[in-house]
DNA sequence: CTGTTTTATCCACAAATCG
DNA sequence: CGATTTGTGGATAAAACAG
């Protein structure tokens, strides 16, 4: 277990650092995924390593900062798994000799961001998500799709700071994934923590709420758990849709929620759907949610995306001048990556990084090549309803017959096919699918799945039918959001 | 059309998995 | 631990089929 590092000689230390590094690399690779690893961590190397401190070299200044900010914590954690003695990990910018990056003007060390100073951390409730320092109101790019939500969040934050009661509780924000609700939640947390000396904040995901609740129950510590909830001035819960269908957790959550709301505390919730659309939520609870304000963050339009890119690039250039991302490239990125801001940022980061390492202006060709995988990977979230509709259409039957009781071949075949597709393309369970097909039994769905498997194994024609149906669904009649063309052209 | 076979469906219940 | 999901075997009645 312990590789003792005698610092008497350079020899053994050198050896050990290499060993540690290769171990670290493979662990990081699995932890972060191949892609991220290749982009950001591929070219790191060990500068020095002692028992308590590891120094990693990065090929560019930007690379150093990015890795420090985004992966620092993970890397430290992994290092500790290897050698628990490690206290700190340092990233340095040590250009390879042959790569002359000569903007020697100033490679500013840009204040290695303070890891949340103590007084602030104290007022974060236990189990809170540490707020991401780069998600503040100032960093939020406001456009017409999100300015209402932005204003509301801002207002709520200010009210908490001023210790005013909310006009409406809860504030419910919803939008598809990656459109900025988490950013807004973060911004509220920051704003409150920084501008108020006393306000206590609890910021958690619905998932972790549930997890904690369950373990508390298991260990009979529900009292402590409840106390944690009681003493906050502002409660933020992210991804509320996770506790749909989880009855016990739901009850507990809304009990806490009501308690806070009755005391005039602020509660901000987020989900990927509106309360009305989240199924598996009790009516009583839904009514309570709708009692507050419900705001949607709409899909981004291209101007907003351009503005976001603009800002990212500007900030980047302030620090690493010489990186050029042309207008054509910006429009390309903004046009192609429409669904998700996180992806948009990831893409531009990648391009900037490449531009920085090569010290060449980014060309449209390079951009297209480098982003190919991101662009093709247009995951579409399918609903059972959509599957039913499309399948019914495909076979020329009525959608009502999907739910109806009739069992004629011409109806049963499409119905079973739809069930099968629903099972394989969504994460719904058998009972859930059955419910959505006119309240059928879950074993009926299982039977349907087996039938389809059997049939498509025996009959290539049918097999092809199913496959093309799946393709049709995946590419999708765009009911919401994806215009892969983005800019012009028809 | 009638008698038979096939099978889509539901039910009761058990085992496995999840949060 | 309790809830939910995945399975099993069996019963029934609606379709499909054979004559």
Coordinates of C-alpha atoms (C1' of nucleotides) in Angstrom, one line a residue:
Chain A
X1 CA 0.0 0.0 0.0
X2 CA 2.5 2.7 0.8
X3 CA 5.2 3.6 -1.4
X4 CA 7.4 5.4 0.9
X5 CA 9.2 8.2 -0.8
X6 CA 12.6 8.8 0.7
X7 CA 13.6 12.1 -0.6
X8 CA 17.3 11.4 -0.2
X9 CA 17.8 10.7 -3.8
X10 CA 16.2 11.8 -7.0
X11 CA 16.2 8.3 -8.4
X12 CA 13.4 6.4 -6.6
X13 CA 11.2 9.5 -6.5
X14 CA 11.4 9.8 -10.3
X15 CA 10.5 6.2 -10.6
X16 CA 7.5 6.5 -8.3
X17 CA 6.1 9.5 -9.9
X18 CA 6.0 7.7 -13.2
X19 CA 4.2 4.8 -11.7
X20 CA 1.8 7.1 -9.9
X21 CA 1.1 9.0 -13.1
X22 CA 0.3 6.0 -15.2
X23 CA -2.0 4.7 -12.5
X24 CA -3.6 8.1 -12.2
X25 CA -4.0 8.4 -15.9
X26 CA -5.9 5.2 -16.2
X27 CA -8.1 6.0 -13.3
X28 CA -8.9 9.4 -14.7
X29 CA -9.6 7.9 -18.0
X30 CA -12.4 5.8 -16.6
X31 CA -13.6 8.4 -14.2
X32 CA -14.0 11.2 -16.7
X33 CA -14.5 9.3 -19.9
X34 CA -12.2 8.8 -22.9
X35 CA -13.2 12.0 -24.6
X36 CA -12.6 14.5 -21.9
X37 CA -9.4 12.8 -21.0
X38 CA -8.0 13.0 -24.5
X39 CA -8.9 16.6 -24.9
X40 CA -7.7 17.9 -21.6
X41 CA -5.4 15.5 -19.8
X42 CA -3.6 13.7 -22.5
X43 CA -0.6 15.9 -22.5
X44 CA -0.2 16.5 -18.8
X45 CA 2.9 15.1 -17.2
X46 CA 4.4 14.9 -13.7
X47 CA 6.8 17.7 -12.9
X48 CA 7.5 16.6 -9.4
X49 CA 5.9 14.5 -6.7
X50 CA 6.5 14.2 -3.1
X51 CA 4.4 12.5 -0.4
X52 CA 2.2 15.4 0.1
X53 CA 2.3 17.4 -3.1
X54 CA 2.1 16.5 -6.7
X55 CA 2.9 19.0 -9.4
X56 CA 1.5 18.4 -12.9
X57 CA 2.7 20.2 -15.9
X58 CA 0.3 21.5 -18.6
X59 CA 1.3 22.3 -22.2
X60 CA -0.6 25.6 -22.3
X61 CA -1.6 28.2 -19.9
X62 CA -5.2 27.8 -20.8
X63 CA -5.0 24.1 -20.5
X64 CA -3.6 24.6 -17.0
X65 CA -6.4 26.9 -15.9
X66 CA -9.1 24.8 -17.4
X67 CA -7.8 21.6 -15.8
X68 CA -7.3 23.3 -12.5
X69 CA -10.8 24.7 -12.5
X70 CA -12.7 21.7 -13.8
X71 CA -10.7 18.7 -12.9
X72 CA -8.6 19.8 -10.0
X73 CA -10.9 18.3 -7.4
X74 CA -11.3 15.0 -9.2
X75 CA -7.6 14.6 -9.8
X76 CA -6.9 15.3 -6.1
X77 CA -9.4 12.8 -5.1
X78 CA -8.1 10.1 -7.4
X79 CA -4.5 10.9 -6.3
X80 CA -5.6 10.4 -2.7
X81 CA -7.0 7.0 -3.5
X82 CA -3.6 6.0 -4.7
X83 CA -1.7 7.7 -2.0
X84 CA -3.8 9.1 0.9
X85 CA -0.9 11.3 2.0
X86 CA -1.3 13.7 -0.9
X87 CA -2.5 17.0 0.3
X88 CA -2.3 19.3 -2.7
X89 CA -2.0 19.1 -6.4
X90 CA -0.5 21.9 -8.3
X91 CA -0.8 22.7 -12.0
X92 CA 1.9 24.6 -13.7
X93 CA 2.3 25.9 -17.2
X94 CA 5.5 24.5 -18.6
X95 CA 5.5 24.8 -22.4
X96 CA 7.2 22.1 -24.3
X97 CA 10.4 23.5 -25.8
X98 CA 9.3 23.1 -29.4
X99 CA 6.0 24.7 -28.9
X100 CA 6.8 28.4 -28.7
X101 CA 3.8 30.1 -27.3
X102 CA 5.1 33.5 -27.1
X103 CA 2.6 35.8 -25.9
X104 CA 4.9 36.4 -23.1
X105 CA 3.2 39.6 -22.4
X106 CA 1.6 38.2 -19.4
X107 CA 0.6 34.7 -18.7
X108 CA -1.3 35.9 -15.7
X109 CA -1.7 33.4 -12.9
X110 CA -5.3 34.4 -12.6
X111 CA -6.0 34.0 -9.0
X112 CA -6.4 30.3 -8.5
X113 CA -10.0 30.6 -7.5
X114 CA -10.5 30.6 -3.8
X115 CA -12.1 27.2 -2.8
X116 CA -15.2 28.8 -1.3
X117 CA -14.1 30.7 1.7
X118 CA -15.0 29.3 5.1
X119 CA -17.6 31.8 6.2
X120 CA -19.6 31.1 3.1
X121 CA -19.2 27.4 3.2
X122 CA -20.6 27.4 6.8
X123 CA -23.9 28.8 5.7
X124 CA -24.4 26.2 3.1
X125 CA -26.6 23.4 4.5
X126 CA -25.1 20.0 4.9
X127 CA -25.2 18.0 1.8
X128 CA -25.4 21.1 -0.4
X129 CA -24.0 21.1 -3.8
X130 CA -21.0 23.4 -3.6
X131 CA -22.0 26.2 -6.0
X132 CA -20.0 26.5 -9.1
X133 CA -18.1 29.8 -9.0
X134 CA -18.5 30.4 -12.7
X135 CA -22.2 30.3 -12.5
X136 CA -23.3 33.7 -11.3
X137 CA -25.8 36.2 -12.5
X138 CA -23.0 38.1 -14.2
X139 CA -22.1 35.1 -16.2
X140 CA -25.6 34.4 -17.3
X141 CA -26.3 35.5 -20.8
X142 CA -29.8 36.9 -21.0
X143 CA -31.9 36.6 -24.1
X144 CA -35.5 36.7 -24.8
X145 CA -36.0 33.0 -24.1
X146 CA -34.8 33.2 -20.5
X147 CA -35.0 36.8 -19.3
X148 CA -38.2 36.2 -17.3
X149 CA -36.8 33.4 -15.4
X150 CA -33.6 35.4 -14.9
X151 CA -35.5 38.3 -13.5
X152 CA -37.5 36.2 -11.2
X153 CA -34.5 34.4 -9.9
X154 CA -32.6 37.6 -9.4
X155 CA -35.6 39.1 -7.5
X156 CA -35.9 36.0 -5.3
X157 CA -32.2 36.2 -4.5
X158 CA -32.5 39.9 -3.5
X159 CA -35.5 39.2 -1.4
X160 CA -33.6 36.6 0.5
X161 CA -30.7 38.9 1.1
X162 CA -33.1 41.6 2.3
X163 CA -34.8 39.0 4.5
X164 CA -38.1 39.7 2.8
X165 CA -40.8 37.1 2.5
X166 CA -41.5 35.8 -1.0
X167 CA -44.6 36.9 -2.8
X168 CA -44.9 33.5 -4.2
X169 CA -43.7 30.1 -3.1
X170 CA -42.3 28.2 -4.7
X171 CA -40.6 29.6 -7.6
X172 CA -40.7 26.8 -10.1
X173 CA -38.3 26.8 -13.0
X174 CA -38.4 24.3 -15.8
X175 CA -36.8 23.8 -19.1
X176 CA -35.2 21.0 -21.1
X177 CA -31.8 19.9 -19.9
X178 CA -28.9 22.3 -20.4
X179 CA -30.8 25.5 -20.9
X180 CA -29.5 27.2 -17.8
X181 CA -31.8 26.3 -14.9
X182 CA -28.9 24.9 -12.9
X183 CA -26.9 28.0 -13.7
X184 CA -29.6 30.2 -12.4
X185 CA -30.0 28.1 -9.2
X186 CA -26.2 28.5 -8.7
X187 CA -26.4 32.2 -9.3
X188 CA -29.0 32.6 -6.7
X189 CA -27.0 30.6 -4.2
X190 CA -23.9 32.7 -4.9
X191 CA -25.8 36.0 -4.8
X192 CA -27.3 35.2 -1.4
X193 CA -24.2 33.8 0.2
X194 CA -22.1 36.8 -0.9
X195 CA -24.5 39.5 -0.2
X196 CA -26.0 38.4 3.0
X197 CA -24.1 37.8 6.2
X198 CA -26.5 35.4 7.8
X199 CA -28.8 33.8 5.3
X200 CA -28.5 30.0 5.3
X201 CA -28.9 28.1 2.1
X202 CA -29.6 24.6 1.2
X203 CA -29.0 23.6 -2.3
X204 CA -29.5 20.0 -3.3
X205 CA -30.7 17.8 -6.1
X206 CA -34.0 16.0 -5.6
X207 CA -32.0 12.8 -6.1
X208 CA -29.6 13.5 -3.2
X209 CA -32.6 14.6 -1.1
X210 CA -34.1 11.2 -1.7
X211 CA -30.9 9.3 -1.1
X212 CA -30.3 11.1 2.2
X213 CA -33.8 10.7 3.3
X214 CA -33.7 7.0 2.7
X215 CA -30.4 6.5 4.5
X216 CA -31.6 8.6 7.3
X217 CA -34.6 6.4 7.6
X218 CA -32.6 3.3 7.5
X219 CA -30.4 4.4 10.3
X220 CA -33.3 5.9 12.3
X221 CA -31.8 9.4 12.2
X222 CA -34.8 11.1 10.6
X223 CA -34.7 13.6 13.4
X224 CA -31.3 15.0 12.5
X225 CA -32.3 15.0 8.9
X226 CA -35.4 17.0 9.6
X227 CA -33.4 19.5 11.6
X228 CA -31.1 20.1 8.8
X229 CA -34.0 21.1 6.6
X230 CA -35.7 23.3 9.1
X231 CA -33.0 25.9 9.6
X232 CA -32.6 27.3 6.2
X233 CA -33.7 30.6 4.8
X234 CA -33.5 29.4 1.2
X235 CA -34.1 26.0 -0.1
X236 CA -33.2 25.1 -3.7
X237 CA -34.0 21.7 -5.2
X238 CA -32.7 20.8 -8.6
X239 CA -34.1 18.2 -10.9
X240 CA -37.3 17.7 -9.1
X241 CA -38.6 15.3 -11.7
X242 CA -36.5 12.6 -10.0
X243 CA -38.9 12.2 -7.2
X244 CA -41.9 11.8 -9.3
X245 CA -43.3 8.3 -8.7
X246 CA -41.4 8.0 -5.5
X247 CA -44.1 8.2 -3.0
X248 CA -42.5 8.2 0.4
X249 CA -39.9 10.6 -0.7
X250 CA -42.5 12.9 -2.2
X251 CA -44.5 13.0 1.0
X252 CA -41.4 13.8 3.1
X253 CA -40.3 16.4 0.7
X254 CA -43.6 18.2 0.6
X255 CA -43.9 18.1 4.3
X256 CA -40.5 19.9 4.6
X257 CA -41.5 22.2 1.8
X258 CA -44.7 23.2 3.4
X259 CA -43.0 23.8 6.7
X260 CA -40.6 26.2 5.1
X261 CA -43.2 27.9 2.9
X262 CA -45.4 28.5 5.9
X263 CA -42.6 30.3 7.6
X264 CA -42.2 32.6 4.7
X265 CA -38.9 31.1 3.6
X266 CA -38.0 31.0 0.0
X267 CA -38.1 27.8 -2.0
X268 CA -36.9 27.5 -5.6
X269 CA -37.4 24.3 -7.5
X270 CA -36.3 23.2 -10.9
X271 CA -37.3 20.4 -13.2
X272 CA -37.2 19.4 -16.8
X273 CA -41.0 19.7 -17.2
X274 CA -43.8 21.8 -15.8
X275 CA -45.5 20.5 -12.6
X276 CA -48.5 19.6 -14.7
X277 CA -46.5 17.4 -17.0
X278 CA -44.6 15.5 -14.3
X279 CA -46.7 12.4 -13.8
X280 CA -46.7 10.4 -10.7
X281 CA -47.1 13.5 -8.6
X282 CA -50.1 13.6 -6.3
X283 CA -52.8 16.1 -7.0
X284 CA -52.5 17.7 -3.7
X285 CA -48.8 18.3 -4.2
X286 CA -49.3 19.5 -7.7
X287 CA -51.8 22.0 -6.6
X288 CA -49.4 23.3 -4.0
X289 CA -46.7 23.7 -6.6
X290 CA -48.9 25.6 -8.9
X291 CA -49.7 27.9 -6.1
X292 CA -46.4 29.5 -6.6
X293 CA -44.9 30.9 -9.8
X294 CA -44.1 28.5 -12.6
X295 CA -41.7 29.8 -15.3
X296 CA -40.3 28.1 -18.3
X297 CA -36.9 28.7 -19.8
X298 CA -37.4 28.3 -23.5
X299 CA -35.1 26.8 -26.0
X300 CA -32.3 29.1 -27.0
X301 CA -32.5 31.0 -30.2
X302 CA -29.5 31.4 -32.4
X303 CA -28.8 35.0 -31.3
X304 CA -28.6 34.0 -27.7
X305 CA -26.3 31.2 -28.5
X306 CA -24.1 33.6 -30.5
X307 CA -24.1 35.9 -27.5
X308 CA -23.0 33.1 -25.3
X309 CA -20.2 32.2 -27.6
X310 CA -19.3 35.8 -27.9
X311 CA -18.9 36.2 -24.2
X312 CA -16.9 32.9 -23.8
X313 CA -14.5 33.9 -26.5
X314 CA -14.1 37.4 -25.2
X315 CA -13.3 36.2 -21.8
X316 CA -10.9 33.7 -23.1
X317 CA -9.1 36.2 -25.4
X318 CA -8.6 38.6 -22.5
X319 CA -6.4 36.0 -21.0
X320 CA -4.9 34.3 -23.9
X321 CA -4.7 36.7 -26.8
X322 CA -3.8 35.3 -30.1
X323 CA -6.7 32.9 -30.2
X324 CA -8.9 33.6 -33.1
X325 CA -12.3 32.2 -33.6
X326 CA -13.8 33.6 -36.7
X327 CA -17.3 34.7 -37.3
X328 CA -18.0 31.8 -39.7
X329 CA -16.9 29.3 -37.0
X330 CA -19.1 31.0 -34.4
X331 CA -22.1 30.8 -36.6
X332 CA -21.4 27.2 -37.4
X333 CA -21.2 26.2 -33.8
X334 CA -24.2 28.3 -32.7
X335 CA -26.2 26.8 -35.5
X336 CA -25.3 23.2 -35.1
X337 CA -25.4 22.8 -31.4
X338 CA -28.9 24.0 -30.5
X339 CA -30.2 21.8 -27.8
X340 CA -27.9 22.3 -24.9
X341 CA -25.8 25.1 -23.6
X342 CA -23.4 22.7 -21.8
X343 CA -22.6 21.1 -25.1
X344 CA -22.2 24.5 -26.7
X345 CA -19.7 25.5 -24.1
X346 CA -17.9 22.2 -24.4
X347 CA -17.6 22.6 -28.1
X348 CA -16.2 26.2 -28.0
X349 CA -13.8 25.2 -25.2
X350 CA -12.5 22.5 -27.4
X351 CA -12.0 24.8 -30.3
X352 CA -10.4 27.5 -28.2
X353 CA -8.0 25.0 -26.7
X354 CA -7.0 23.7 -30.1
X355 CA -6.5 27.3 -31.4
X356 CA -4.4 28.0 -28.4
X357 CA -2.2 25.0 -28.7
X358 CA -1.7 25.4 -32.4
X359 CA -1.6 29.1 -32.3
X360 CA -3.6 29.2 -35.5
X361 CA -6.9 30.8 -36.2
X362 CA -9.6 28.3 -36.1
X363 CA -10.9 27.4 -39.5
X364 CA -14.3 26.2 -40.4
X365 CA -12.9 23.0 -41.7
X366 CA -11.1 22.1 -38.5
X367 CA -14.1 23.0 -36.4
X368 CA -16.3 20.8 -38.5
X369 CA -14.0 17.9 -38.2
X370 CA -13.4 18.3 -34.5
X371 CA -17.0 18.7 -33.6
X372 CA -18.3 15.9 -35.9
X373 CA -19.1 13.6 -33.1
X374 CA -20.9 16.1 -31.0
X375 CA -23.0 17.2 -33.8
X376 CA -24.1 13.8 -35.0
X377 CA -24.9 12.8 -31.5
X378 CA -28.3 14.4 -31.4
X379 CA -29.9 12.4 -28.7
X380 CA -33.6 12.7 -28.9
X381 CA -35.8 12.1 -25.9
X382 CA -38.7 10.0 -26.9
X383 CA -42.0 9.8 -25.1
X384 CA -44.3 6.8 -25.2
X385 CA -46.9 9.0 -26.7
X386 CA -44.7 9.9 -29.5
X387 CA -43.9 6.3 -30.1
X388 CA -47.6 5.4 -30.1
X389 CA -48.4 8.2 -32.5
X390 CA -45.6 7.4 -35.0
X391 CA -46.2 3.7 -34.9
X392 CA -50.0 4.1 -35.4
X393 CA -49.2 6.4 -38.3
X394 CA -46.8 4.0 -39.8
X395 CA -49.3 1.1 -39.8
X396 CA -52.2 3.3 -40.7
X397 CA -54.3 2.7 -37.7
X398 CA -55.8 5.1 -35.2
X399 CA -54.0 6.1 -32.1
X400 CA -57.1 5.2 -30.1
X401 CA -56.6 1.6 -31.2
X402 CA -53.3 1.5 -29.4
X403 CA -55.3 1.9 -26.2
X404 CA -58.5 0.1 -27.2
X405 CA -59.4 -3.5 -26.3
X406 CA -59.7 -4.9 -29.7
X407 CA -57.3 -7.8 -30.6
X408 CA -57.4 -8.2 -34.3
X409 CA -54.1 -8.9 -35.9
X410 CA -54.0 -5.6 -37.7
X411 CA -54.3 -3.8 -34.4
X412 CA -52.3 -6.1 -32.2
X413 CA -49.2 -6.1 -34.3
X414 CA -48.7 -2.4 -34.3
X415 CA -49.7 -2.2 -30.7
X416 CA -47.1 -4.8 -29.7
X417 CA -44.5 -3.2 -31.9
X418 CA -45.1 0.1 -30.2
X419 CA -44.8 -1.5 -26.8
X420 CA -41.6 -3.1 -27.8
X421 CA -40.1 0.1 -29.1
X422 CA -41.3 1.9 -26.0
X423 CA -39.5 -0.6 -23.9
X424 CA -36.2 -0.4 -25.8
X425 CA -36.1 3.3 -26.6
X426 CA -37.3 4.7 -23.3
X427 CA -36.4 3.9 -19.8
X428 CA -40.0 3.2 -18.8
X429 CA -40.8 0.0 -16.9
X430 CA -43.3 -2.6 -18.0
X431 CA -46.0 -1.4 -15.7
X432 CA -45.5 2.2 -16.8
X433 CA -45.7 1.2 -20.4
X434 CA -48.8 -0.9 -19.8
X435 CA -50.5 2.0 -18.1
X436 CA -49.9 4.1 -21.2
X437 CA -51.4 1.5 -23.5
X438 CA -54.9 1.7 -22.2
X439 CA -54.0 0.5 -18.7
X440 CA -52.8 -2.9 -19.8
X441 CA -51.1 -5.3 -17.5
X442 CA -47.4 -5.3 -17.3
X443 CA -47.2 -8.9 -18.2
X444 CA -49.0 -8.0 -21.4
X445 CA -46.2 -5.7 -22.3
X446 CA -43.6 -8.4 -21.5
X447 CA -45.5 -10.7 -23.7
X448 CA -45.6 -8.1 -26.5
X449 CA -41.8 -7.6 -26.2
X450 CA -41.2 -11.3 -26.5
X451 CA -43.6 -11.6 -29.4
X452 CA -41.8 -8.8 -31.3
X453 CA -38.5 -10.4 -30.6
X454 CA -39.7 -13.7 -31.8
X455 CA -41.3 -12.4 -34.9
X456 CA -38.6 -10.2 -36.0
X457 CA -36.2 -13.0 -35.6
X458 CA -38.3 -15.2 -37.8
X459 CA -39.4 -12.6 -40.4
X460 CA -36.8 -10.4 -41.9
X461 CA -39.4 -8.2 -43.5
X462 CA -41.0 -7.4 -40.2
X463 CA -37.6 -6.9 -38.6
X464 CA -36.8 -4.3 -41.2
X465 CA -40.1 -2.7 -40.5
X466 CA -39.3 -2.3 -36.9
X467 CA -35.9 -1.0 -37.6
X468 CA -37.0 1.7 -39.9
X469 CA -39.7 2.6 -37.5
X470 CA -37.0 3.1 -34.9
X471 CA -34.9 5.2 -37.2
X472 CA -37.9 7.3 -38.0
X473 CA -38.5 7.9 -34.4
X474 CA -34.9 8.7 -33.7
X475 CA -34.5 11.2 -36.4
X476 CA -37.8 12.4 -35.4
X477 CA -40.5 14.6 -36.7
X478 CA -39.2 17.6 -34.8
X479 CA -41.9 18.3 -32.4
X480 CA -39.6 20.4 -30.3
X481 CA -36.3 22.0 -30.8
X482 CA -33.8 20.5 -33.2
X483 CA -33.0 22.4 -36.3
X484 CA -29.8 20.9 -37.4
X485 CA -29.5 23.4 -40.2
X486 CA -29.5 26.3 -37.9
X487 CA -28.6 29.1 -40.2
X488 CA -30.1 29.5 -43.6
X489 CA -30.7 27.1 -46.4
X490 CA -33.8 25.0 -46.9
Chain B
dC1 C1' -71.7 -21.7 -39.7
dT2 C1' -69.4 -24.6 -35.7
dG3 C1' -65.8 -26.6 -33.1
dT4 C1' -60.9 -26.1 -32.3
dT5 C1' -56.7 -23.7 -31.8
dT6 C1' -54.1 -19.8 -31.0
dT7 C1' -52.9 -16.0 -28.3
dA8 C1' -53.6 -11.2 -26.1
dT9 C1' -54.9 -10.2 -21.9
dC10 C1' -55.4 -10.2 -16.9
dC11 C1' -54.4 -12.1 -12.3
dA12 C1' -52.0 -13.8 -8.2
dC13 C1' -47.9 -14.2 -6.6
dA14 C1' -42.6 -14.7 -6.1
dA15 C1' -38.0 -13.1 -6.8
dA16 C1' -34.9 -9.4 -7.8
dT17 C1' -33.8 -4.7 -7.8
dC18 C1' -33.9 0.0 -6.5
dG19 C1' -33.9 4.3 -3.9
Chain C
dC1 C1' -36.8 -1.4 4.7
dG2 C1' -40.6 -0.6 1.6
dA3 C1' -41.7 0.2 -3.1
dT4 C1' -41.2 -0.9 -7.6
dT5 C1' -39.8 -3.8 -11.3
dT6 C1' -39.1 -8.1 -13.5
dG7 C1' -40.6 -12.8 -13.9
dT8 C1' -43.6 -17.3 -13.7
dG9 C1' -47.6 -20.0 -14.4
dG10 C1' -52.2 -20.2 -15.0
dA11 C1' -57.1 -18.9 -16.5
dT12 C1' -60.1 -16.7 -19.8
dA13 C1' -62.1 -15.0 -23.6
dA14 C1' -61.3 -12.7 -28.1
dA15 C1' -59.6 -13.6 -32.6
dA16 C1' -58.0 -16.9 -36.1
dC17 C1' -58.5 -21.0 -38.3
dA18 C1' -60.1 -25.5 -40.2
dG19 C1' -63.7 -28.0 -41.9

